[in-house]
Amino acid sequence: MEINLVSDTVTRPTPDMLQAMFRAKVGDDVYKQDPTVNELEARVASIFGMEAALFFPSGTMANQAAIKLLTQPGDELIADKYAHVFNYEAGGVAFNSGVSCRLVDGHRGMITAEQVREAINPPDFYHSPFTRLVCVENTTNKGGGACYDMQELARIRQVCDEHQLKFHLDGARLWNALVVKRDNPKTYGTLFDTISVCLSKGLGAPVGSLLVSDAETIQRALRIRKVLGGGMRQVGYLAAAGLYALDHHVARLAEDHRRAREIATLLGTVDWVGKVEPVETNIVIFSLANGLDEAKFLQLLKERNIHISSLGKGKLRIVTHLDYKQVMHDYVLETFKRISIRSNPA
Ligand SMILES: *Cc1c(COP(=O)(O)O)cnc(C)c1O
């Protein structure tokens, strides 16, 4: 039994999801003639009460398309220092859009309306780039799965309105936030210009993200997706997995959250752990006690068939997901209880 807690992207389609994929009616989606993709796009748009959505092969491409849609070369966007769009999209903000990032020192990957206001360049000061866009992430990835309060997002929207800024939500794990906070997704639709959501993280689909917005923006997004090479043909087989996941895999995210909490609680009691960050969703970030060797620890876990990842700077990450079952969870808790590691003699 190999237990992979490296990411919630490691899941494989369930037998029922595969059946749904086999049965999909498909067409050429580049001509918008794939009925299953069209159904998925309409469904996701309606979840957020927005006009339209567009299927993308990855969350990165959906975010990059949004940034391209909402900026001009030379502009600046505001994001937290941990933002996926800055750290993990291979410099795409600069490569695709010619845009720079003004990074804000937020809390667990989340920024405040006040921080946004302070980061805006004065538009008449022609030495600095135009601030044009604010990007937030919910839940935060590098921030440890933290979730925004809706009020703070509404306050940021207000700052955006006062300064003619666009507002993009990187919602790769928005489903997790919705399950925990029980917010109405339609409220998100009213606050943001564009929202990206992933089907291949917590929801367990093999591929797929969507960008949601108004009809005119999504019409323009078609061209951006094409130029990025993201126009695909009989992609309804993948959209069918997404529709299946929306029907069957959203509410169960609560299980992932419970298991993450139980892991964090246990880590808080063992002597080989330094700090455990608060857990709100399915991500646990922790550090080892002083003097313990991270590489050795990861190896020790590997020998026990448990795989987790390092975020660097002494932070380790565990992510729970659809394929992390209760038997595995029991084994992981038991293993963590029994582990004993010592620092190297000085
Ligand atoms: C995973 C992720 C993405 C997109 O990732 P892809 O691997 O390109 O689908 C975007 N934002 C956040 C916060 C993520 O965690």
mmCIF file of N, CA, C and O in Angstrom, residues 1-6 10 12 298-299 301-308 321 323-325 327-329 331-332:
data_model
loop_
_atom_site.group_PDB
_atom_site.id
_atom_site.type_symbol
_atom_site.label_atom_id
_atom_site.label_comp_id
_atom_site.label_asym_id
_atom_site.label_seq_id
_atom_site.Cartn_x
_atom_site.Cartn_y
_atom_site.Cartn_z
ATOM 1 N N MET A 1 0.848 -1.202 0.000
ATOM 2 C CA MET A 1 0.000 0.000 0.000
ATOM 3 C C MET A 1 0.884 1.254 0.000
ATOM 4 O O MET A 1 1.538 1.556 0.981
ATOM 5 N N GLU A 2 0.927 1.933 -1.153
ATOM 6 C CA GLU A 2 1.683 3.185 -1.238
ATOM 7 C C GLU A 2 0.744 4.337 -0.879
ATOM 8 O O GLU A 2 -0.366 4.415 -1.407
ATOM 9 N N ILE A 3 1.190 5.221 -0.023
ATOM 10 C CA ILE A 3 0.323 6.324 0.411
ATOM 11 C C ILE A 3 0.932 7.636 -0.050
ATOM 12 O O ILE A 3 1.976 8.062 0.439
ATOM 13 N N ASN A 4 0.287 8.250 -1.014
ATOM 14 C CA ASN A 4 0.833 9.454 -1.632
ATOM 15 C C ASN A 4 0.092 10.684 -1.125
ATOM 16 O O ASN A 4 -1.059 10.934 -1.497
ATOM 17 N N LEU A 5 0.767 11.442 -0.266
ATOM 18 C CA LEU A 5 0.174 12.657 0.302
ATOM 19 C C LEU A 5 0.878 13.909 -0.220
ATOM 20 O O LEU A 5 0.848 14.959 0.408
ATOM 21 N N VAL A 6 1.512 13.750 -1.364
ATOM 22 C CA VAL A 6 2.285 14.835 -1.958
ATOM 23 C C VAL A 6 1.362 15.945 -2.452
ATOM 24 O O VAL A 6 1.639 17.129 -2.306
ATOM 25 N N VAL A 10 -2.840 13.705 -7.273
ATOM 26 C CA VAL A 10 -2.334 12.361 -7.588
ATOM 27 C C VAL A 10 -3.460 11.336 -7.753
ATOM 28 O O VAL A 10 -3.195 10.161 -8.014
ATOM 29 N N ARG A 12 -6.600 9.072 -9.173
ATOM 30 C CA ARG A 12 -6.956 8.464 -10.463
ATOM 31 C C ARG A 12 -8.474 8.416 -10.551
ATOM 32 O O ARG A 12 -9.146 8.318 -9.534
ATOM 33 N N LEU A 298 12.098 12.414 5.392
ATOM 34 C CA LEU A 298 11.328 12.048 4.195
ATOM 35 C C LEU A 298 11.676 10.624 3.765
ATOM 36 O O LEU A 298 10.808 9.853 3.348
ATOM 37 N N GLN A 299 12.959 10.264 3.886
ATOM 38 C CA GLN A 299 13.406 8.919 3.538
ATOM 39 C C GLN A 299 12.793 7.882 4.476
ATOM 40 O O GLN A 299 12.319 6.825 4.031
ATOM 41 N N LEU A 301 10.008 8.113 6.063
ATOM 42 C CA LEU A 301 8.594 7.936 5.708
ATOM 43 C C LEU A 301 8.461 7.083 4.454
ATOM 44 O O LEU A 301 7.596 6.220 4.364
ATOM 45 N N LYS A 302 9.336 7.336 3.493
ATOM 46 C CA LYS A 302 9.292 6.607 2.231
ATOM 47 C C LYS A 302 9.455 5.110 2.479
ATOM 48 O O LYS A 302 8.766 4.297 1.883
ATOM 49 N N GLU A 303 10.366 4.769 3.391
ATOM 50 C CA GLU A 303 10.572 3.356 3.730
ATOM 51 C C GLU A 303 9.311 2.743 4.320
ATOM 52 O O GLU A 303 9.138 1.530 4.326
ATOM 53 N N ARG A 304 8.444 3.593 4.852
ATOM 54 C CA ARG A 304 7.163 3.119 5.393
ATOM 55 C C ARG A 304 6.020 3.373 4.412
ATOM 56 O O ARG A 304 4.851 3.419 4.786
ATOM 57 N N ASN A 305 6.393 3.603 3.136
ATOM 58 C CA ASN A 305 5.426 3.781 2.038
ATOM 59 C C ASN A 305 4.553 5.028 2.163
ATOM 60 O O ASN A 305 3.436 5.069 1.663
ATOM 61 N N ILE A 306 5.068 6.049 2.856
ATOM 62 C CA ILE A 306 4.322 7.308 2.972
ATOM 63 C C ILE A 306 5.123 8.395 2.274
ATOM 64 O O ILE A 306 6.302 8.594 2.569
ATOM 65 N N HIS A 307 4.481 9.059 1.344
ATOM 66 C CA HIS A 307 5.167 10.085 0.558
ATOM 67 C C HIS A 307 4.552 11.445 0.838
ATOM 68 O O HIS A 307 3.346 11.630 0.676
ATOM 69 N N ILE A 308 5.391 12.394 1.282
ATOM 70 C CA ILE A 308 4.923 13.763 1.497
ATOM 71 C C ILE A 308 5.930 14.699 0.828
ATOM 72 O O ILE A 308 6.953 14.253 0.321
ATOM 73 N N HIS A 321 -6.737 13.676 0.092
ATOM 74 C CA HIS A 321 -7.486 13.663 -1.180
ATOM 75 C C HIS A 321 -8.342 12.414 -1.299
ATOM 76 O O HIS A 321 -8.301 11.509 -0.452
ATOM 77 N N ASP A 323 -8.175 9.707 -3.009
ATOM 78 C CA ASP A 323 -7.589 8.362 -3.007
ATOM 79 C C ASP A 323 -6.879 8.031 -1.690
ATOM 80 O O ASP A 323 -6.240 6.982 -1.580
ATOM 81 N N TYR A 324 -6.982 8.948 -0.737
ATOM 82 C CA TYR A 324 -6.419 8.687 0.593
ATOM 83 C C TYR A 324 -7.559 8.153 1.461
ATOM 84 O O TYR A 324 -8.380 8.903 1.962
ATOM 85 N N LYS A 325 -7.596 6.820 1.585
ATOM 86 C CA LYS A 325 -8.737 6.163 2.215
ATOM 87 C C LYS A 325 -8.521 6.009 3.721
ATOM 88 O O LYS A 325 -7.403 6.167 4.216
ATOM 89 N N VAL A 327 -8.324 3.353 5.637
ATOM 90 C CA VAL A 327 -7.281 2.388 6.061
ATOM 91 C C VAL A 327 -5.897 3.018 5.983
ATOM 92 O O VAL A 327 -5.041 2.757 6.845
ATOM 93 N N MET A 328 -5.686 3.819 4.965
ATOM 94 C CA MET A 328 -4.393 4.489 4.823
ATOM 95 C C MET A 328 -4.214 5.501 5.957
ATOM 96 O O MET A 328 -3.141 5.622 6.549
ATOM 97 N N HIS A 329 -5.296 6.197 6.241
ATOM 98 C CA HIS A 329 -5.275 7.218 7.293
ATOM 99 C C HIS A 329 -4.932 6.582 8.642
ATOM 100 O O HIS A 329 -4.080 7.075 9.379
ATOM 101 N N TYR A 331 -3.303 3.884 9.139
ATOM 102 C CA TYR A 331 -1.893 3.471 9.093
ATOM 103 C C TYR A 331 -0.961 4.671 9.284
ATOM 104 O O TYR A 331 0.023 4.609 10.025
ATOM 105 N N VAL A 332 -1.299 5.801 8.641
ATOM 106 C CA VAL A 332 -0.449 6.999 8.754
ATOM 107 C C VAL A 332 -0.437 7.497 10.203
ATOM 108 O O VAL A 332 0.632 7.784 10.767
#
